[in-house]
PDB file of C-alpha atoms and ligand atoms in Angstrom:
ATOM      1  CA  UNK N   1       0.000   0.000   0.000  1.00 91.00           C
ATOM      2  CA  UNK N   2       2.034   2.931  -1.332  1.00 97.00           C
ATOM      3  CA  UNK N   3       1.493   6.531  -0.192  1.00 98.00           C
ATOM      4  CA  UNK N   4       4.103   8.223  -2.357  1.00 98.00           C
ATOM      5  CA  UNK N   5       6.232   7.103  -5.240  1.00 98.00           C
ATOM      6  CA  UNK N   6       8.927   9.198  -6.911  1.00 98.00           C
ATOM      7  CA  UNK N   7      10.436   7.736 -10.039  1.00 98.00           C
ATOM      8  CA  UNK N   8      13.616   9.260 -11.515  1.00 98.00           C
ATOM      9  CA  UNK N   9      12.510  12.778 -10.700  1.00 98.00           C
ATOM     10  CA  UNK N  10      14.521  15.574 -12.327  1.00 98.00           C
ATOM     11  CA  UNK N  11      14.078  19.312 -11.795  1.00 98.00           C
ATOM     12  CA  UNK N  12      16.584  21.750 -13.268  1.00 98.00           C
ATOM     13  CA  UNK N  13      17.156  25.427 -12.671  1.00 96.00           C
ATOM     14  CA  UNK N  14      18.992  26.328 -15.843  1.00 94.00           C
ATOM     15  CA  UNK N  15      22.041  24.067 -15.981  1.00 93.00           C
ATOM     16  CA  UNK N  16      21.792  22.946 -12.376  1.00 94.00           C
ATOM     17  CA  UNK N  17      19.719  19.892 -11.481  1.00 97.00           C
ATOM     18  CA  UNK N  18      18.223  20.490  -8.023  1.00 98.00           C
ATOM     19  CA  UNK N  19      16.633  17.026  -8.308  1.00 98.00           C
ATOM     20  CA  UNK N  20      18.869  14.703 -10.288  1.00 98.00           C
ATOM     21  CA  UNK N  21      16.941  11.474 -10.814  1.00 97.00           C
ATOM     22  CA  UNK N  22      15.388  10.956  -7.405  1.00 98.00           C
ATOM     23  CA  UNK N  23      13.524   7.693  -6.801  1.00 98.00           C
ATOM     24  CA  UNK N  24      11.776   6.859  -3.548  1.00 98.00           C
ATOM     25  CA  UNK N  25       8.793   4.758  -2.495  1.00 98.00           C
ATOM     26  CA  UNK N  26       7.076   5.378   0.844  1.00 98.00           C
ATOM     27  CA  UNK N  27       4.409   3.071   2.278  1.00 97.00           C
ATOM     28  CA  UNK N  28       1.322   4.243   4.150  1.00 98.00           C
ATOM     29  CA  UNK N  29       1.667   4.934   7.871  1.00 98.00           C
ATOM     30  CA  UNK N  30       5.292   5.923   7.936  1.00 97.00           C
ATOM     31  CA  UNK N  31       7.078   8.801   9.645  1.00 97.00           C
ATOM     32  CA  UNK N  32      10.039   9.699   7.453  1.00 97.00           C
ATOM     33  CA  UNK N  33      12.765  12.205   8.274  1.00 96.00           C
ATOM     34  CA  UNK N  34      14.297  13.922   5.263  1.00 97.00           C
ATOM     35  CA  UNK N  35      17.873  14.968   5.947  1.00 94.00           C
ATOM     36  CA  UNK N  36      20.260  16.786   3.690  1.00 91.00           C
ATOM     37  CA  UNK N  37      22.622  19.762   3.678  1.00 89.00           C
ATOM     38  CA  UNK N  38      21.557  23.133   2.270  1.00 90.00           C
ATOM     39  CA  UNK N  39      21.162  22.856  -1.467  1.00 93.00           C
ATOM     40  CA  UNK N  40      20.393  19.118  -1.371  1.00 94.00           C
ATOM     41  CA  UNK N  41      17.009  19.669  -3.030  1.00 95.00           C
ATOM     42  CA  UNK N  42      14.551  19.394  -0.133  1.00 94.00           C
ATOM     43  CA  UNK N  43      12.677  22.625  -0.868  1.00 93.00           C
ATOM     44  CA  UNK N  44      12.582  21.853  -4.574  1.00 96.00           C
ATOM     45  CA  UNK N  45      11.105  18.439  -3.836  1.00 97.00           C
ATOM     46  CA  UNK N  46       8.394  20.058  -1.694  1.00 97.00           C
ATOM     47  CA  UNK N  47       7.691  22.626  -4.409  1.00 96.00           C
ATOM     48  CA  UNK N  48       7.150  19.830  -6.917  1.00 97.00           C
ATOM     49  CA  UNK N  49       5.000  17.830  -4.477  1.00 98.00           C
ATOM     50  CA  UNK N  50       2.748  20.818  -3.767  1.00 97.00           C
ATOM     51  CA  UNK N  51       2.251  21.640  -7.430  1.00 96.00           C
ATOM     52  CA  UNK N  52       4.206  24.912  -7.389  1.00 95.00           C
ATOM     53  CA  UNK N  53       6.835  23.611  -9.822  1.00 95.00           C
ATOM     54  CA  UNK N  54       6.601  20.997 -12.542  1.00 95.00           C
ATOM     55  CA  UNK N  55       9.353  18.385 -12.734  1.00 97.00           C
ATOM     56  CA  UNK N  56      11.295  18.195 -16.002  1.00 98.00           C
ATOM     57  CA  UNK N  57      11.438  14.416 -15.988  1.00 98.00           C
ATOM     58  CA  UNK N  58      10.156  11.499 -13.969  1.00 98.00           C
ATOM     59  CA  UNK N  59       6.930  10.627 -12.213  1.00 97.00           C
ATOM     60  CA  UNK N  60       5.198  11.360  -8.941  1.00 98.00           C
ATOM     61  CA  UNK N  61       2.321   9.197  -7.760  1.00 98.00           C
ATOM     62  CA  UNK N  62       0.424  10.217  -4.626  1.00 98.00           C
ATOM     63  CA  UNK N  63      -2.082   7.731  -3.176  1.00 98.00           C
ATOM     64  CA  UNK N  64      -2.402   6.132  -6.605  1.00 97.00           C
ATOM     65  CA  UNK N  65      -2.876   9.431  -8.487  1.00 98.00           C
ATOM     66  CA  UNK N  66      -0.348  10.510 -11.087  1.00 98.00           C
ATOM     67  CA  UNK N  67       0.699  14.127 -10.466  1.00 97.00           C
ATOM     68  CA  UNK N  68       1.434  14.769 -14.131  1.00 95.00           C
ATOM     69  CA  UNK N  69      -1.822  13.420 -15.545  1.00 96.00           C
ATOM     70  CA  UNK N  70      -4.234  14.062 -12.671  1.00 97.00           C
ATOM     71  CA  UNK N  71      -2.724  16.956 -10.785  1.00 96.00           C
ATOM     72  CA  UNK N  72      -5.828  18.095  -8.914  1.00 95.00           C
ATOM     73  CA  UNK N  73      -6.617  14.582  -7.727  1.00 97.00           C
ATOM     74  CA  UNK N  74      -3.013  13.990  -6.671  1.00 98.00           C
ATOM     75  CA  UNK N  75      -2.657  17.320  -4.852  1.00 97.00           C
ATOM     76  CA  UNK N  76      -5.815  16.641  -2.816  1.00 97.00           C
ATOM     77  CA  UNK N  77      -3.788  13.938  -1.072  1.00 98.00           C
ATOM     78  CA  UNK N  78      -0.991  16.316  -0.047  1.00 98.00           C
ATOM     79  CA  UNK N  79      -0.849  18.431   3.098  1.00 98.00           C
ATOM     80  CA  UNK N  80       1.964  20.871   3.787  1.00 97.00           C
ATOM     81  CA  UNK N  81       3.513  23.007   6.499  1.00 96.00           C
ATOM     82  CA  UNK N  82       5.917  25.407   4.805  1.00 92.00           C
ATOM     83  CA  UNK N  83       9.134  26.635   6.331  1.00 89.00           C
ATOM     84  CA  UNK N  84       7.801  30.186   6.451  1.00 91.00           C
ATOM     85  CA  UNK N  85       4.712  30.916   8.479  1.00 92.00           C
ATOM     86  CA  UNK N  86       1.794  31.102   6.080  1.00 95.00           C
ATOM     87  CA  UNK N  87      -1.279  32.118   8.046  1.00 98.00           C
ATOM     88  CA  UNK N  88      -3.296  35.310   7.694  1.00 98.00           C
ATOM     89  CA  UNK N  89      -2.270  37.190  10.853  1.00 98.00           C
ATOM     90  CA  UNK N  90      -5.356  39.399  10.932  1.00 98.00           C
ATOM     91  CA  UNK N  91      -7.884  36.598  10.688  1.00 98.00           C
ATOM     92  CA  UNK N  92      -8.879  34.400  13.583  1.00 98.00           C
ATOM     93  CA  UNK N  93      -7.518  30.888  13.899  1.00 98.00           C
ATOM     94  CA  UNK N  94     -10.946  29.564  12.996  1.00 98.00           C
ATOM     95  CA  UNK N  95     -11.274  31.723   9.858  1.00 98.00           C
ATOM     96  CA  UNK N  96      -7.840  30.614   8.669  1.00 98.00           C
ATOM     97  CA  UNK N  97      -8.823  26.993   9.128  1.00 98.00           C
ATOM     98  CA  UNK N  98     -12.256  27.386   7.533  1.00 98.00           C
ATOM     99  CA  UNK N  99     -10.770  29.039   4.482  1.00 97.00           C
ATOM    100  CA  UNK N 100      -8.624  25.961   3.912  1.00 97.00           C
ATOM    101  CA  UNK N 101     -11.550  23.626   4.556  1.00 98.00           C
ATOM    102  CA  UNK N 102     -13.622  25.523   1.963  1.00 97.00           C
ATOM    103  CA  UNK N 103     -10.820  25.294  -0.599  1.00 95.00           C
ATOM    104  CA  UNK N 104     -10.900  21.547  -0.155  1.00 95.00           C
ATOM    105  CA  UNK N 105     -14.683  21.425  -0.358  1.00 96.00           C
ATOM    106  CA  UNK N 106     -15.270  20.038   3.129  1.00 97.00           C
ATOM    107  CA  UNK N 107     -18.884  20.272   4.295  1.00 98.00           C
ATOM    108  CA  UNK N 108     -19.241  22.833   7.070  1.00 97.00           C
ATOM    109  CA  UNK N 109     -20.183  20.368   9.796  1.00 98.00           C
ATOM    110  CA  UNK N 110     -17.233  18.118   8.957  1.00 98.00           C
ATOM    111  CA  UNK N 111     -14.881  21.115   8.975  1.00 98.00           C
ATOM    112  CA  UNK N 112     -16.222  22.163  12.382  1.00 98.00           C
ATOM    113  CA  UNK N 113     -15.724  18.689  13.781  1.00 98.00           C
ATOM    114  CA  UNK N 114     -12.187  18.353  12.459  1.00 98.00           C
ATOM    115  CA  UNK N 115     -10.947  21.801  13.356  1.00 97.00           C
ATOM    116  CA  UNK N 116     -12.207  21.470  16.919  1.00 98.00           C
ATOM    117  CA  UNK N 117     -10.734  17.991  17.303  1.00 97.00           C
ATOM    118  CA  UNK N 118      -7.429  19.106  15.793  1.00 97.00           C
ATOM    119  CA  UNK N 119      -7.110  22.206  17.952  1.00 98.00           C
ATOM    120  CA  UNK N 120      -8.111  20.278  21.035  1.00 97.00           C
ATOM    121  CA  UNK N 121      -5.469  17.626  20.396  1.00 95.00           C
ATOM    122  CA  UNK N 122      -2.829  20.353  20.220  1.00 96.00           C
ATOM    123  CA  UNK N 123      -4.159  22.367  23.177  1.00 96.00           C
ATOM    124  CA  UNK N 124      -5.123  25.479  21.170  1.00 97.00           C
ATOM    125  CA  UNK N 125      -8.908  25.184  21.176  1.00 97.00           C
ATOM    126  CA  UNK N 126      -9.179  28.227  23.452  1.00 98.00           C
ATOM    127  CA  UNK N 127      -7.466  30.296  20.733  1.00 98.00           C
ATOM    128  CA  UNK N 128      -9.974  29.569  17.945  1.00 98.00           C
ATOM    129  CA  UNK N 129     -11.552  33.035  18.029  1.00 98.00           C
ATOM    130  CA  UNK N 130      -8.291  34.961  18.431  1.00 98.00           C
ATOM    131  CA  UNK N 131      -6.417  36.623  15.584  1.00 98.00           C
ATOM    132  CA  UNK N 132      -3.320  34.605  14.684  1.00 98.00           C
ATOM    133  CA  UNK N 133      -1.228  37.723  15.377  1.00 98.00           C
ATOM    134  CA  UNK N 134      -1.810  37.218  19.120  1.00 98.00           C
ATOM    135  CA  UNK N 135      -0.499  33.645  19.123  1.00 98.00           C
ATOM    136  CA  UNK N 136       3.038  32.565  20.002  1.00 96.00           C
ATOM    137  CA  UNK N 137       5.268  31.081  17.315  1.00 95.00           C
ATOM    138  CA  UNK N 138       4.697  27.601  18.709  1.00 95.00           C
ATOM    139  CA  UNK N 139       0.926  27.974  18.630  1.00 97.00           C
ATOM    140  CA  UNK N 140       1.002  29.387  15.095  1.00 97.00           C
ATOM    141  CA  UNK N 141       2.857  26.250  14.010  1.00 97.00           C
ATOM    142  CA  UNK N 142       0.188  24.140  15.684  1.00 97.00           C
ATOM    143  CA  UNK N 143      -2.528  25.971  13.732  1.00 98.00           C
ATOM    144  CA  UNK N 144      -0.589  25.288  10.541  1.00 98.00           C
ATOM    145  CA  UNK N 145      -0.436  21.610  11.396  1.00 98.00           C
ATOM    146  CA  UNK N 146      -4.177  21.440  12.124  1.00 98.00           C
ATOM    147  CA  UNK N 147      -4.772  23.151   8.783  1.00 98.00           C
ATOM    148  CA  UNK N 148      -2.446  20.802   6.899  1.00 98.00           C
ATOM    149  CA  UNK N 149      -4.383  17.809   8.250  1.00 98.00           C
ATOM    150  CA  UNK N 150      -7.945  19.168   7.834  1.00 98.00           C
ATOM    151  CA  UNK N 151      -8.523  17.514   4.457  1.00 98.00           C
ATOM    152  CA  UNK N 152      -6.980  14.238   5.683  1.00 98.00           C
ATOM    153  CA  UNK N 153      -4.024  14.075   3.316  1.00 98.00           C
ATOM    154  CA  UNK N 154      -2.300  10.758   2.603  1.00 98.00           C
ATOM    155  CA  UNK N 155       1.055  12.522   2.594  1.00 98.00           C
ATOM    156  CA  UNK N 156       2.023  15.314   4.961  1.00 98.00           C
ATOM    157  CA  UNK N 157       5.056  17.443   4.077  1.00 98.00           C
ATOM    158  CA  UNK N 158       6.768  19.466   6.780  1.00 96.00           C
ATOM    159  CA  UNK N 159       9.674  21.721   5.873  1.00 94.00           C
ATOM    160  CA  UNK N 160      11.761  22.206   9.022  1.00 91.00           C
ATOM    161  CA  UNK N 161       8.636  22.874  11.064  1.00 90.00           C
ATOM    162  CA  UNK N 162      10.329  23.115  14.446  1.00 88.00           C
ATOM    163  CA  UNK N 163      12.886  25.812  13.633  1.00 88.00           C
ATOM    164  CA  UNK N 164      12.663  28.488  16.332  1.00 88.00           C
ATOM    165  CA  UNK N 165      10.252  26.537  18.530  1.00 91.00           C
ATOM    166  CA  UNK N 166      10.654  25.815  22.228  1.00 92.00           C
ATOM    167  CA  UNK N 167      11.188  22.154  23.238  1.00 91.00           C
ATOM    168  CA  UNK N 168       7.610  21.756  24.487  1.00 93.00           C
ATOM    169  CA  UNK N 169       6.044  22.916  21.203  1.00 93.00           C
ATOM    170  CA  UNK N 170       8.469  20.702  19.339  1.00 91.00           C
ATOM    171  CA  UNK N 171       7.385  17.668  21.345  1.00 91.00           C
ATOM    172  CA  UNK N 172       3.713  18.588  20.910  1.00 94.00           C
ATOM    173  CA  UNK N 173       4.123  18.740  17.142  1.00 93.00           C
ATOM    174  CA  UNK N 174       5.969  15.446  16.983  1.00 92.00           C
ATOM    175  CA  UNK N 175       3.344  13.817  19.214  1.00 93.00           C
ATOM    176  CA  UNK N 176       0.449  15.089  17.088  1.00 95.00           C
ATOM    177  CA  UNK N 177       2.094  13.828  13.932  1.00 95.00           C
ATOM    178  CA  UNK N 178       2.811  10.419  15.414  1.00 95.00           C
ATOM    179  CA  UNK N 179      -0.838  10.225  16.470  1.00 96.00           C
ATOM    180  CA  UNK N 180      -2.000  11.033  12.934  1.00 96.00           C
ATOM    181  CA  UNK N 181       0.308   8.426  11.413  1.00 97.00           C
ATOM    182  CA  UNK N 182      -1.041   5.827  13.857  1.00 96.00           C
ATOM    183  CA  UNK N 183      -4.717   6.810  13.607  1.00 96.00           C
ATOM    184  CA  UNK N 184      -5.077   7.444   9.865  1.00 97.00           C
ATOM    185  CA  UNK N 185      -2.066   5.746   8.354  1.00 97.00           C
ATOM    186  CA  UNK N 186      -0.776   9.009   6.923  1.00 98.00           C
ATOM    187  CA  UNK N 187       2.805   9.226   5.732  1.00 98.00           C
ATOM    188  CA  UNK N 188       4.894  12.161   6.894  1.00 98.00           C
ATOM    189  CA  UNK N 189       7.937  13.547   5.147  1.00 97.00           C
ATOM    190  CA  UNK N 190       9.667  15.740   7.711  1.00 95.00           C
ATOM    191  CA  UNK N 191      12.608  17.834   6.499  1.00 94.00           C
ATOM    192  CA  UNK N 192      15.034  18.566   9.295  1.00 89.00           C
ATOM    193  CA  UNK N 193      18.633  19.352  10.108  1.00 82.00           C
ATOM    194  CA  UNK N 194      18.349  17.928  13.603  1.00 79.00           C
ATOM    195  CA  UNK N 195      19.703  14.449  14.206  1.00 79.00           C
ATOM    196  CA  UNK N 196      17.536  14.049  17.327  1.00 80.00           C
ATOM    197  CA  UNK N 197      14.397  14.568  15.228  1.00 83.00           C
ATOM    198  CA  UNK N 198      15.626  12.135  12.608  1.00 89.00           C
ATOM    199  CA  UNK N 199      16.220   9.583  15.349  1.00 89.00           C
ATOM    200  CA  UNK N 200      12.544   9.795  16.316  1.00 87.00           C
ATOM    201  CA  UNK N 201      11.457   8.800  12.779  1.00 94.00           C
ATOM    202  CA  UNK N 202      10.606   5.308  11.477  1.00 95.00           C
ATOM    203  CA  UNK N 203      12.817   5.867   8.484  1.00 96.00           C
ATOM    204  CA  UNK N 204      15.501   8.317   7.457  1.00 97.00           C
ATOM    205  CA  UNK N 205      16.087   9.436   3.896  1.00 96.00           C
ATOM    206  CA  UNK N 206      19.189  11.473   3.090  1.00 95.00           C
ATOM    207  CA  UNK N 207      19.285  13.696   0.019  1.00 95.00           C
ATOM    208  CA  UNK N 208      22.525  14.905  -1.488  1.00 95.00           C
ATOM    209  CA  UNK N 209      22.783  16.922  -4.697  1.00 96.00           C
ATOM    210  CA  UNK N 210      19.285  15.968  -5.710  1.00 97.00           C
ATOM    211  CA  UNK N 211      19.770  12.234  -5.237  1.00 96.00           C
ATOM    212  CA  UNK N 212      19.253   9.652  -2.540  1.00 95.00           C
ATOM    213  CA  UNK N 213      22.428   9.227  -0.508  1.00 94.00           C
ATOM    214  CA  UNK N 214      21.017   6.922   2.161  1.00 94.00           C
ATOM    215  CA  UNK N 215      17.699   5.367   3.121  1.00 96.00           C
ATOM    216  CA  UNK N 216      16.993   3.172   6.126  1.00 96.00           C
ATOM    217  CA  UNK N 217      16.263   3.040   9.826  1.00 95.00           C
ATOM    218  CA  UNK N 218      17.681   5.873  11.945  1.00 94.00           C
ATOM    219  CA  UNK N 219      20.327   3.485  13.327  1.00 92.00           C
ATOM    220  CA  UNK N 220      21.386   2.263   9.868  1.00 92.00           C
ATOM    221  CA  UNK N 221      21.602   5.732   8.422  1.00 90.00           C
ATOM    222  CA  UNK N 222      23.522   7.314  11.285  1.00 82.00           C
ATOM    223  CA  UNK N 223      25.971   4.415  11.159  1.00 81.00           C
ATOM    224  CA  UNK N 224      26.468   4.926   7.420  1.00 78.00           C
ATOM    225  CA  UNK N 225      26.994   8.711   7.565  1.00 75.00           C
TER     226      UNK N 225
HETATM  227  P1  ADP P 301      16.737  25.932   2.700  1.00 97.88           P
HETATM  228  O1  ADP P 301      17.832  24.919   2.662  1.00 97.88           O
HETATM  229  O2  ADP P 301      16.429  26.371   4.099  1.00 97.88           O
HETATM  230  O3  ADP P 301      15.553  25.526   1.903  1.00 97.88           O
HETATM  231  P2  ADP P 301      17.750  27.635   0.608  1.00 97.88           P
HETATM  232  O4  ADP P 301      18.644  28.792   0.778  1.00 97.88           O
HETATM  233  O5  ADP P 301      18.241  26.436  -0.128  1.00 97.88           O
HETATM  234  O6  ADP P 301      17.267  27.269   2.074  1.00 97.88           O
HETATM  235  O7  ADP P 301      16.419  28.087  -0.139  1.00 97.88           O
HETATM  236  C1  ADP P 301      15.578  29.083   0.353  1.00 97.88           C
HETATM  237  C2  ADP P 301      14.643  29.527  -0.787  1.00 97.88           C
HETATM  238  O8  ADP P 301      15.397  30.211  -1.795  1.00 97.88           O
HETATM  239  C3  ADP P 301      13.979  28.350  -1.488  1.00 97.88           C
HETATM  240  O9  ADP P 301      12.611  28.640  -1.700  1.00 97.88           O
HETATM  241  C4  ADP P 301      14.707  28.196  -2.807  1.00 97.88           C
HETATM  242  O10 ADP P 301      13.814  27.796  -3.853  1.00 97.88           O
HETATM  243  C5  ADP P 301      15.245  29.591  -3.073  1.00 97.88           C
HETATM  244  N1  ADP P 301      16.578  29.510  -3.693  1.00 97.88           N
HETATM  245  C6  ADP P 301      17.613  28.753  -3.274  1.00 97.88           C
HETATM  246  N2  ADP P 301      18.671  28.887  -4.076  1.00 97.88           N
HETATM  247  C7  ADP P 301      18.293  29.759  -5.043  1.00 97.88           C
HETATM  248  C8  ADP P 301      18.943  30.312  -6.195  1.00 97.88           C
HETATM  249  N3  ADP P 301      20.192  29.978  -6.522  1.00 97.88           N
HETATM  250  N4  ADP P 301      18.259  31.185  -6.936  1.00 97.88           N
HETATM  251  C9  ADP P 301      17.004  31.502  -6.625  1.00 97.88           C
HETATM  252  N5  ADP P 301      16.332  31.023  -5.566  1.00 97.88           N
HETATM  253  C10 ADP P 301      16.963  30.160  -4.789  1.00 97.88           C
HETATM  254  P1  ADP P 302      17.426  22.585   0.101  1.00 97.88           P
HETATM  255  O1  ADP P 302      16.004  22.905   0.411  1.00 97.88           O
HETATM  256  O2  ADP P 302      17.786  21.168   0.395  1.00 97.88           O
HETATM  257  O3  ADP P 302      18.392  23.552   0.684  1.00 97.88           O
HETATM  258  P2  ADP P 302      16.857  23.567  -2.562  1.00 97.88           P
HETATM  259  O4  ADP P 302      15.836  22.751  -3.231  1.00 97.88           O
HETATM  260  O5  ADP P 302      16.466  24.888  -2.000  1.00 97.88           O
HETATM  261  O6  ADP P 302      17.611  22.670  -1.483  1.00 97.88           O
HETATM  262  O7  ADP P 302      18.047  23.832  -3.598  1.00 97.88           O
HETATM  263  C1  ADP P 302      18.610  22.831  -4.450  1.00 97.88           C
HETATM  264  C2  ADP P 302      19.531  23.501  -5.452  1.00 97.88           C
HETATM  265  O8  ADP P 302      18.772  24.252  -6.379  1.00 97.88           O
HETATM  266  C3  ADP P 302      20.500  24.454  -4.808  1.00 97.88           C
HETATM  267  O9  ADP P 302      21.696  24.393  -5.560  1.00 97.88           O
HETATM  268  C4  ADP P 302      19.813  25.799  -4.984  1.00 97.88           C
HETATM  269  O10 ADP P 302      20.741  26.851  -5.012  1.00 97.88           O
HETATM  270  C5  ADP P 302      19.098  25.639  -6.309  1.00 97.88           C
HETATM  271  N1  ADP P 302      17.831  26.398  -6.373  1.00 97.88           N
HETATM  272  C6  ADP P 302      16.780  26.245  -5.537  1.00 97.88           C
HETATM  273  N2  ADP P 302      15.761  27.055  -5.887  1.00 97.88           N
HETATM  274  C7  ADP P 302      16.185  27.722  -6.993  1.00 97.88           C
HETATM  275  C8  ADP P 302      15.589  28.681  -7.844  1.00 97.88           C
HETATM  276  N3  ADP P 302      14.337  29.124  -7.621  1.00 97.88           N
HETATM  277  N4  ADP P 302      16.323  29.144  -8.881  1.00 97.88           N
HETATM  278  C9  ADP P 302      17.553  28.693  -9.103  1.00 97.88           C
HETATM  279  N5  ADP P 302      18.189  27.770  -8.346  1.00 97.88           N
HETATM  280  C10 ADP P 302      17.508  27.285  -7.301  1.00 97.88           C
END
């Protein structure tokens, strides 16, 4: 049961290949840490997987849907937390979440149920009516995670989501993601520079110059590096 399959993916910026023939298959229900130095191609991969960029070569299949041939269907199965905060600061937490739910065509009652459950799980239900501007960095990240999961994606992408967060918020995020992987069988691709976060993953994938350098359990990969 495959959540995500990348097959010889190539993305060039001019002469430079940011993704240089990347192949990777991830099963359902897997928490994957994506490691790699700056310039390895992590952001480019996320840009391709969120439909912002089109790959030059290769295939992406998300939950059985081919990104090239059925982009809208494939992208419905992707959730993302970008590196940069991407909430509307002047709108309430609830309005931010409802906007996303509407984009994904969720019925209102289902959106209500999920956004309350999500915020409750992360301890931010009391903030639903507040403008995002009043929330701490950690709580903003939590809102972004609730949003990314509202449409129940098969694949959740997180681009260094814990940068700048306190240890408690970091643990809360990790815990919520683990719970989603266990409860729904989602697959999480978590880009990080932190070895301790990679060690908490089921699987570690290392990118280098747009290719797979290593792929295995945290113990295998740290031994190989
Ligand atoms: P990170 O490793 O944290 O993703 P980068 O510096 O590689 O940081 O990239 C930050 C942003 O800048 C990305 O969105 C990337 O697409 C863009 N970027 C990186 N390198 C270049 C470049 N040479 N020219 C234009 N944009 C770039
Ligand atoms: P990472 O997120 O792992 O740091 P990126 O995907 O940002 O890696 O970058 C991969 C390579 O592509 C780097 O050499 C970077 O400079 C280059 N790059 C990234 N974005 C752009 C862009 N928009 N234009 C030109 N080059 C880019």
